[in-house]
PDB file of C-alpha atoms in Angstrom:
ATOM      1  CA  MET A   1     -56.957 -20.814 -76.422  1.00  0.00           C
ATOM      2  CA  GLU A   2     -57.140 -20.942 -72.617  1.00  0.00           C
ATOM      3  CA  LYS A   3     -57.942 -24.347 -71.177  1.00  0.00           C
ATOM      4  CA  LYS A   4     -61.291 -24.453 -69.380  1.00  0.00           C
ATOM      5  CA  ARG A   5     -60.972 -25.101 -65.649  1.00  0.00           C
ATOM      6  CA  THR A   6     -62.909 -27.804 -63.856  1.00  0.00           C
ATOM      7  CA  PRO A   7     -65.588 -26.132 -61.690  1.00  0.00           C
ATOM      8  CA  LEU A   8     -64.910 -26.117 -57.944  1.00  0.00           C
ATOM      9  CA  TYR A   9     -68.081 -28.036 -57.143  1.00  0.00           C
ATOM     10  CA  ILE A  10     -66.762 -31.066 -59.056  1.00  0.00           C
ATOM     11  CA  TYR A  11     -64.068 -31.578 -56.429  1.00  0.00           C
ATOM     12  CA  TYR A  12     -66.616 -31.404 -53.624  1.00  0.00           C
ATOM     13  CA  LEU A  13     -68.712 -33.910 -55.563  1.00  0.00           C
ATOM     14  CA  ILE A  14     -65.695 -36.235 -55.567  1.00  0.00           C
ATOM     15  CA  SER A  15     -65.677 -35.958 -51.776  1.00  0.00           C
ATOM     16  CA  LEU A  16     -69.397 -36.695 -51.653  1.00  0.00           C
ATOM     17  CA  LEU A  17     -68.898 -39.722 -53.916  1.00  0.00           C
ATOM     18  CA  VAL A  18     -66.245 -41.106 -51.542  1.00  0.00           C
ATOM     19  CA  ILE A  19     -68.597 -40.544 -48.585  1.00  0.00           C
ATOM     20  CA  ALA A  20     -71.506 -42.217 -50.376  1.00  0.00           C
ATOM     21  CA  ILE A  21     -69.506 -45.305 -51.410  1.00  0.00           C
ATOM     22  CA  ASP A  22     -67.959 -45.552 -47.957  1.00  0.00           C
ATOM     23  CA  GLN A  23     -71.317 -45.404 -46.183  1.00  0.00           C
ATOM     24  CA  VAL A  24     -73.031 -47.822 -48.582  1.00  0.00           C
ATOM     25  CA  VAL A  25     -70.267 -50.405 -48.087  1.00  0.00           C
ATOM     26  CA  LYS A  26     -70.374 -49.957 -44.307  1.00  0.00           C
ATOM     27  CA  MET A  27     -74.137 -50.398 -44.200  1.00  0.00           C
ATOM     28  CA  ALA A  28     -73.932 -53.473 -46.430  1.00  0.00           C
ATOM     29  CA  VAL A  29     -71.319 -55.001 -44.129  1.00  0.00           C
ATOM     30  CA  HIS A  30     -73.227 -54.117 -40.951  1.00  0.00           C
ATOM     31  CA  PHE A  31     -76.536 -55.575 -42.093  1.00  0.00           C
ATOM     32  CA  ASN A  32     -75.193 -58.611 -43.954  1.00  0.00           C
ATOM     33  CA  MET A  33     -72.118 -59.820 -42.081  1.00  0.00           C
ATOM     34  CA  ASP A  34     -71.443 -61.151 -38.598  1.00  0.00           C
ATOM     35  CA  LEU A  35     -68.804 -59.457 -36.476  1.00  0.00           C
ATOM     36  CA  GLY A  36     -65.388 -61.057 -36.240  1.00  0.00           C
ATOM     37  CA  SER A  37     -64.078 -64.329 -37.610  1.00  0.00           C
ATOM     38  CA  LYS A  38     -67.539 -65.919 -37.709  1.00  0.00           C
ATOM     39  CA  GLY A  39     -68.614 -63.776 -40.667  1.00  0.00           C
ATOM     40  CA  GLN A  40     -65.232 -63.548 -42.375  1.00  0.00           C
ATOM     41  CA  ILE A  41     -65.178 -63.938 -46.170  1.00  0.00           C
ATOM     42  CA  LYS A  42     -61.972 -64.869 -47.994  1.00  0.00           C
ATOM     43  CA  ILE A  43     -61.329 -62.884 -51.184  1.00  0.00           C
ATOM     44  CA  PHE A  44     -57.747 -63.805 -52.100  1.00  0.00           C
ATOM     45  CA  GLY A  45     -56.625 -66.775 -50.035  1.00  0.00           C
ATOM     46  CA  ASP A  46     -55.741 -66.048 -46.437  1.00  0.00           C
ATOM     47  CA  TRP A  47     -54.106 -62.690 -47.029  1.00  0.00           C
ATOM     48  CA  PHE A  48     -57.068 -60.537 -48.155  1.00  0.00           C
ATOM     49  CA  LYS A  49     -60.495 -60.969 -46.574  1.00  0.00           C
ATOM     50  CA  LEU A  50     -63.707 -59.192 -45.712  1.00  0.00           C
ATOM     51  CA  HIS A  51     -63.773 -59.081 -41.936  1.00  0.00           C
ATOM     52  CA  TYR A  52     -66.364 -56.982 -40.093  1.00  0.00           C
ATOM     53  CA  LEU A  53     -65.098 -55.249 -36.994  1.00  0.00           C
ATOM     54  CA  THR A  54     -65.673 -51.951 -35.223  1.00  0.00           C
ATOM     55  CA  ASN A  55     -62.820 -49.600 -34.501  1.00  0.00           C
ATOM     56  CA  PRO A  56     -63.115 -47.121 -31.603  1.00  0.00           C
ATOM     57  CA  GLY A  57     -59.974 -45.238 -32.617  1.00  0.00           C
ATOM     58  CA  MET A  58     -58.163 -43.890 -35.647  1.00  0.00           C
ATOM     59  CA  ALA A  59     -57.543 -45.266 -39.124  1.00  0.00           C
ATOM     60  CA  PHE A  60     -56.292 -48.847 -39.544  1.00  0.00           C
ATOM     61  CA  GLY A  61     -57.385 -49.814 -36.026  1.00  0.00           C
ATOM     62  CA  MET A  62     -55.155 -47.412 -34.073  1.00  0.00           C
ATOM     63  CA  GLN A  63     -56.453 -45.836 -30.876  1.00  0.00           C
ATOM     64  CA  ILE A  64     -55.794 -42.937 -28.504  1.00  0.00           C
ATOM     65  CA  GLY A  65     -55.464 -44.730 -25.213  1.00  0.00           C
ATOM     66  CA  PHE A  66     -53.130 -42.439 -23.326  1.00  0.00           C
ATOM     67  CA  ILE A  67     -55.603 -39.614 -22.617  1.00  0.00           C
ATOM     68  CA  ASP A  68     -59.016 -39.503 -20.992  1.00  0.00           C
ATOM     69  CA  ASN A  69     -61.970 -39.210 -23.377  1.00  0.00           C
ATOM     70  CA  GLY A  70     -59.620 -39.985 -26.262  1.00  0.00           C
ATOM     71  CA  LYS A  71     -62.538 -40.950 -28.513  1.00  0.00           C
ATOM     72  CA  LEU A  72     -64.284 -37.622 -27.994  1.00  0.00           C
ATOM     73  CA  VAL A  73     -61.039 -35.748 -28.622  1.00  0.00           C
ATOM     74  CA  LEU A  74     -60.522 -37.716 -31.836  1.00  0.00           C
ATOM     75  CA  THR A  75     -64.071 -37.032 -33.046  1.00  0.00           C
ATOM     76  CA  LEU A  76     -63.747 -33.304 -32.358  1.00  0.00           C
ATOM     77  CA  PHE A  77     -60.368 -33.294 -34.096  1.00  0.00           C
ATOM     78  CA  ARG A  78     -61.933 -34.952 -37.133  1.00  0.00           C
ATOM     79  CA  LEU A  79     -64.642 -32.302 -37.147  1.00  0.00           C
ATOM     80  CA  VAL A  80     -62.096 -29.471 -37.105  1.00  0.00           C
ATOM     81  CA  ALA A  81     -59.963 -31.252 -39.708  1.00  0.00           C
ATOM     82  CA  MET A  82     -62.986 -31.647 -42.000  1.00  0.00           C
ATOM     83  CA  VAL A  83     -63.627 -27.899 -41.974  1.00  0.00           C
ATOM     84  CA  ALA A  84     -59.926 -27.107 -42.415  1.00  0.00           C
ATOM     85  CA  ILE A  85     -59.476 -29.522 -45.340  1.00  0.00           C
ATOM     86  CA  GLY A  86     -62.656 -28.255 -46.995  1.00  0.00           C
ATOM     87  CA  TYR A  87     -61.407 -24.673 -46.778  1.00  0.00           C
ATOM     88  CA  TYR A  88     -57.927 -25.707 -47.911  1.00  0.00           C
ATOM     89  CA  LEU A  89     -59.461 -27.258 -51.027  1.00  0.00           C
ATOM     90  CA  TYR A  90     -61.212 -23.960 -51.737  1.00  0.00           C
ATOM     91  CA  THR A  91     -58.021 -21.887 -51.311  1.00  0.00           C
ATOM     92  CA  LEU A  92     -56.011 -24.256 -53.518  1.00  0.00           C
ATOM     93  CA  TYR A  93     -58.629 -23.962 -56.237  1.00  0.00           C
ATOM     94  CA  LYS A  94     -58.460 -20.155 -56.083  1.00  0.00           C
ATOM     95  CA  LYS A  95     -54.689 -20.401 -56.543  1.00  0.00           C
ATOM     96  CA  GLU A  96     -55.275 -22.422 -59.730  1.00  0.00           C
ATOM     97  CA  THR A  97     -53.447 -25.409 -58.282  1.00  0.00           C
ATOM     98  CA  SER A  98     -52.899 -28.645 -60.208  1.00  0.00           C
ATOM     99  CA  ARG A  99     -56.057 -30.639 -60.898  1.00  0.00           C
ATOM    100  CA  GLY A 100     -54.356 -33.769 -59.586  1.00  0.00           C
ATOM    101  CA  LEU A 101     -53.640 -32.147 -56.221  1.00  0.00           C
ATOM    102  CA  LEU A 102     -57.230 -30.925 -55.942  1.00  0.00           C
ATOM    103  CA  ILE A 103     -58.516 -34.452 -56.596  1.00  0.00           C
ATOM    104  CA  CYS A 104     -56.201 -35.835 -53.894  1.00  0.00           C
ATOM    105  CA  ILE A 105     -57.391 -33.246 -51.358  1.00  0.00           C
ATOM    106  CA  ALA A 106     -61.006 -34.039 -52.297  1.00  0.00           C
ATOM    107  CA  MET A 107     -60.312 -37.740 -51.642  1.00  0.00           C
ATOM    108  CA  ILE A 108     -58.794 -36.935 -48.254  1.00  0.00           C
ATOM    109  CA  LEU A 109     -61.765 -34.710 -47.391  1.00  0.00           C
ATOM    110  CA  GLY A 110     -64.245 -37.424 -48.364  1.00  0.00           C
ATOM    111  CA  GLY A 111     -62.399 -40.005 -46.287  1.00  0.00           C
ATOM    112  CA  ALA A 112     -62.233 -37.726 -43.257  1.00  0.00           C
ATOM    113  CA  ILE A 113     -65.964 -37.033 -43.400  1.00  0.00           C
ATOM    114  CA  GLY A 114     -66.767 -40.701 -44.001  1.00  0.00           C
ATOM    115  CA  ASN A 115     -65.185 -41.756 -40.701  1.00  0.00           C
ATOM    116  CA  LEU A 116     -66.564 -38.679 -38.944  1.00  0.00           C
ATOM    117  CA  VAL A 117     -70.099 -39.813 -39.816  1.00  0.00           C
ATOM    118  CA  ASP A 118     -69.396 -43.103 -38.026  1.00  0.00           C
ATOM    119  CA  SER A 119     -68.007 -41.380 -34.950  1.00  0.00           C
ATOM    120  CA  ILE A 120     -70.892 -38.939 -34.582  1.00  0.00           C
ATOM    121  CA  PHE A 121     -73.898 -41.053 -35.554  1.00  0.00           C
ATOM    122  CA  TYR A 122     -73.162 -44.787 -35.395  1.00  0.00           C
ATOM    123  CA  GLY A 123     -73.310 -44.896 -31.614  1.00  0.00           C
ATOM    124  CA  VAL A 124     -76.978 -43.892 -31.938  1.00  0.00           C
ATOM    125  CA  PHE A 125     -78.165 -45.421 -35.210  1.00  0.00           C
ATOM    126  CA  LEU A 126     -76.130 -48.642 -35.067  1.00  0.00           C
ATOM    127  CA  ASP A 127     -75.914 -48.768 -31.269  1.00  0.00           C
ATOM    128  CA  ASN A 128     -72.189 -49.548 -31.433  1.00  0.00           C
ATOM    129  CA  ALA A 129     -70.790 -47.076 -28.882  1.00  0.00           C
ATOM    130  CA  PRO A 130     -68.541 -48.687 -26.216  1.00  0.00           C
ATOM    131  CA  TYR A 131     -70.475 -49.847 -23.154  1.00  0.00           C
ATOM    132  CA  ASP A 132     -68.738 -47.274 -20.936  1.00  0.00           C
ATOM    133  CA  ALA A 133     -69.313 -44.304 -23.272  1.00  0.00           C
ATOM    134  CA  PRO A 134     -70.981 -41.367 -21.460  1.00  0.00           C
ATOM    135  CA  THR A 135     -73.224 -40.791 -24.485  1.00  0.00           C
ATOM    136  CA  PRO A 136     -73.771 -42.606 -27.813  1.00  0.00           C
ATOM    137  CA  TRP A 137     -73.351 -39.327 -29.707  1.00  0.00           C
ATOM    138  CA  PHE A 138     -69.743 -38.666 -30.811  1.00  0.00           C
ATOM    139  CA  TYR A 139     -68.695 -42.064 -29.422  1.00  0.00           C
ATOM    140  CA  GLY A 140     -69.735 -44.254 -32.351  1.00  0.00           C
ATOM    141  CA  GLN A 141     -67.256 -46.837 -33.556  1.00  0.00           C
ATOM    142  CA  VAL A 142     -65.945 -46.832 -37.114  1.00  0.00           C
ATOM    143  CA  VAL A 143     -66.910 -49.831 -39.250  1.00  0.00           C
ATOM    144  CA  ASP A 144     -63.936 -51.569 -40.911  1.00  0.00           C
ATOM    145  CA  MET A 145     -64.025 -54.513 -43.285  1.00  0.00           C
ATOM    146  CA  PHE A 146     -60.943 -54.895 -45.525  1.00  0.00           C
ATOM    147  CA  TYR A 147     -58.498 -57.238 -43.808  1.00  0.00           C
ATOM    148  CA  ILE A 148     -54.928 -57.678 -45.093  1.00  0.00           C
ATOM    149  CA  ASP A 149     -53.136 -60.460 -43.248  1.00  0.00           C
ATOM    150  CA  ILE A 150     -49.495 -59.474 -43.729  1.00  0.00           C
ATOM    151  CA  TRP A 151     -47.812 -61.568 -41.045  1.00  0.00           C
ATOM    152  CA  GLU A 152     -48.265 -62.915 -37.550  1.00  0.00           C
ATOM    153  CA  GLY A 153     -46.030 -64.921 -35.280  1.00  0.00           C
ATOM    154  CA  ARG A 154     -43.419 -64.827 -32.563  1.00  0.00           C
ATOM    155  CA  ILE A 155     -40.604 -62.308 -32.919  1.00  0.00           C
ATOM    156  CA  ALA A 156     -37.079 -63.704 -32.572  1.00  0.00           C
ATOM    157  CA  ASP A 157     -35.548 -63.323 -29.121  1.00  0.00           C
ATOM    158  CA  TRP A 158     -32.570 -61.377 -30.463  1.00  0.00           C
ATOM    159  CA  VAL A 159     -34.770 -58.478 -31.665  1.00  0.00           C
ATOM    160  CA  PRO A 160     -34.392 -55.512 -29.253  1.00  0.00           C
ATOM    161  CA  ILE A 161     -37.408 -54.610 -27.068  1.00  0.00           C
ATOM    162  CA  LEU A 162     -39.945 -56.742 -28.998  1.00  0.00           C
ATOM    163  CA  GLY A 163     -37.973 -59.990 -28.950  1.00  0.00           C
ATOM    164  CA  GLY A 164     -40.007 -62.976 -27.791  1.00  0.00           C
ATOM    165  CA  ASP A 165     -43.363 -61.222 -28.209  1.00  0.00           C
ATOM    166  CA  TYR A 166     -46.168 -62.464 -30.397  1.00  0.00           C
ATOM    167  CA  MET A 167     -47.210 -59.871 -32.991  1.00  0.00           C
ATOM    168  CA  ALA A 168     -49.775 -59.653 -35.758  1.00  0.00           C
ATOM    169  CA  LEU A 169     -49.478 -57.253 -38.669  1.00  0.00           C
ATOM    170  CA  TRP A 170     -52.955 -57.137 -40.139  1.00  0.00           C
ATOM    171  CA  PRO A 171     -54.406 -53.718 -40.950  1.00  0.00           C
ATOM    172  CA  VAL A 172     -58.195 -53.637 -41.180  1.00  0.00           C
ATOM    173  CA  PHE A 173     -59.595 -50.587 -42.925  1.00  0.00           C
ATOM    174  CA  ASN A 174     -62.526 -49.160 -44.884  1.00  0.00           C
ATOM    175  CA  ILE A 175     -63.172 -47.087 -48.015  1.00  0.00           C
ATOM    176  CA  ALA A 176     -62.656 -43.826 -46.110  1.00  0.00           C
ATOM    177  CA  ASP A 177     -59.257 -44.963 -44.801  1.00  0.00           C
ATOM    178  CA  ALA A 178     -58.247 -46.129 -48.284  1.00  0.00           C
ATOM    179  CA  SER A 179     -59.286 -42.795 -49.815  1.00  0.00           C
ATOM    180  CA  ILE A 180     -57.215 -40.841 -47.284  1.00  0.00           C
ATOM    181  CA  PHE A 181     -54.244 -43.156 -47.763  1.00  0.00           C
ATOM    182  CA  MET A 182     -54.355 -42.940 -51.565  1.00  0.00           C
ATOM    183  CA  GLY A 183     -54.756 -39.149 -51.507  1.00  0.00           C
ATOM    184  CA  ILE A 184     -51.713 -38.698 -49.274  1.00  0.00           C
ATOM    185  CA  THR A 185     -49.690 -41.298 -51.198  1.00  0.00           C
ATOM    186  CA  PHE A 186     -50.336 -39.634 -54.571  1.00  0.00           C
ATOM    187  CA  ILE A 187     -49.408 -36.235 -53.125  1.00  0.00           C
ATOM    188  CA  LEU A 188     -46.086 -37.631 -51.887  1.00  0.00           C
ATOM    189  CA  ILE A 189     -45.364 -39.391 -55.188  1.00  0.00           C
ATOM    190  CA  PHE A 190     -46.314 -36.483 -57.457  1.00  0.00           C
ATOM    191  CA  GLN A 191     -45.429 -33.570 -55.169  1.00  0.00           C
ATOM    192  CA  LYS A 192     -42.952 -32.078 -57.663  1.00  0.00           C
ATOM    193  CA  SER A 193     -45.630 -32.039 -60.342  1.00  0.00           C
ATOM    194  CA  PHE A 194     -48.357 -30.780 -58.003  1.00  0.00           C
ATOM    195  CA  PHE A 195     -46.408 -28.044 -56.236  1.00  0.00           C
ATOM    196  CA  GLY A 196     -44.020 -27.178 -59.071  1.00  0.00           C
ATOM    197  CA  HIS A 197     -46.912 -25.541 -60.926  1.00  0.00           C
ATOM    198  CA  GLU A 198     -47.624 -23.374 -57.894  1.00  0.00           C
ATOM    199  CA  SER A 199     -43.969 -22.322 -57.639  1.00  0.00           C
ATOM    200  CA  GLU A 200     -43.891 -21.359 -61.324  1.00  0.00           C
ATOM    201  CA  SER A 201     -47.034 -19.232 -60.878  1.00  0.00           C
ATOM    202  CA  THR A 202     -45.421 -17.470 -57.895  1.00  0.00           C
ATOM    203  CA  ASP A 203     -42.215 -16.826 -59.842  1.00  0.00           C
ATOM    204  CA  GLN A 204     -44.169 -15.370 -62.772  1.00  0.00           C
ATOM    205  CA  THR A 205     -46.088 -13.087 -60.420  1.00  0.00           C
ATOM    206  CA  GLU A 206     -42.841 -11.833 -58.874  1.00  0.00           C
ATOM    207  CA  VAL A 207     -41.330 -11.159 -62.324  1.00  0.00           C
ATOM    208  CA  LYS A 208     -44.376  -9.159 -63.370  1.00  0.00           C
ATOM    209  CA  ALA A 209     -44.192  -7.155 -60.146  1.00  0.00           C
ATOM    210  CA  GLU A 210     -40.563  -6.233 -60.855  1.00  0.00           C
TER     211      GLU A 210
END
């Protein structure tokens, strides 16, 4: 008896669920917490906290600072990536790809859209666009809240290039970032299982053709 496939719309619903949770958490943080250290809430000692900040750049607080209008470029890139990932999910489903891989792609899609919503709309609805932004649309800042304090301090003088500098390793991220990270991580860990099925299907098709 042939195993019944999960309908395609279920994977898009997974993406929508990620978006919904991400946006609900961001709104809860925005309306109930103060920005910065003043509103910080410790969860597990000093190493894991809720810490409300806005991020004008990429995931985990990174930014594009070496090109003009980097924020607009990033937002437009996210928009293109959203469409591409959504279509990629559709094509993978048509190829009868592993369910696990489809779930991972759905998580990545949901995370990408979650941060895209911030970039497009938050500058208007939350009034959080940078003061020098030419328009609040497409220049909204992403809301982050999960703070992992890994390490901070002065780097030993003998370390090349960075020696003597003060550095802090403390990624701050949100549900969307976490969803993207987990999706990519699971793909890397289980890639043989995910893509091995596809290779077997291709081999079988070639044998039948011969």
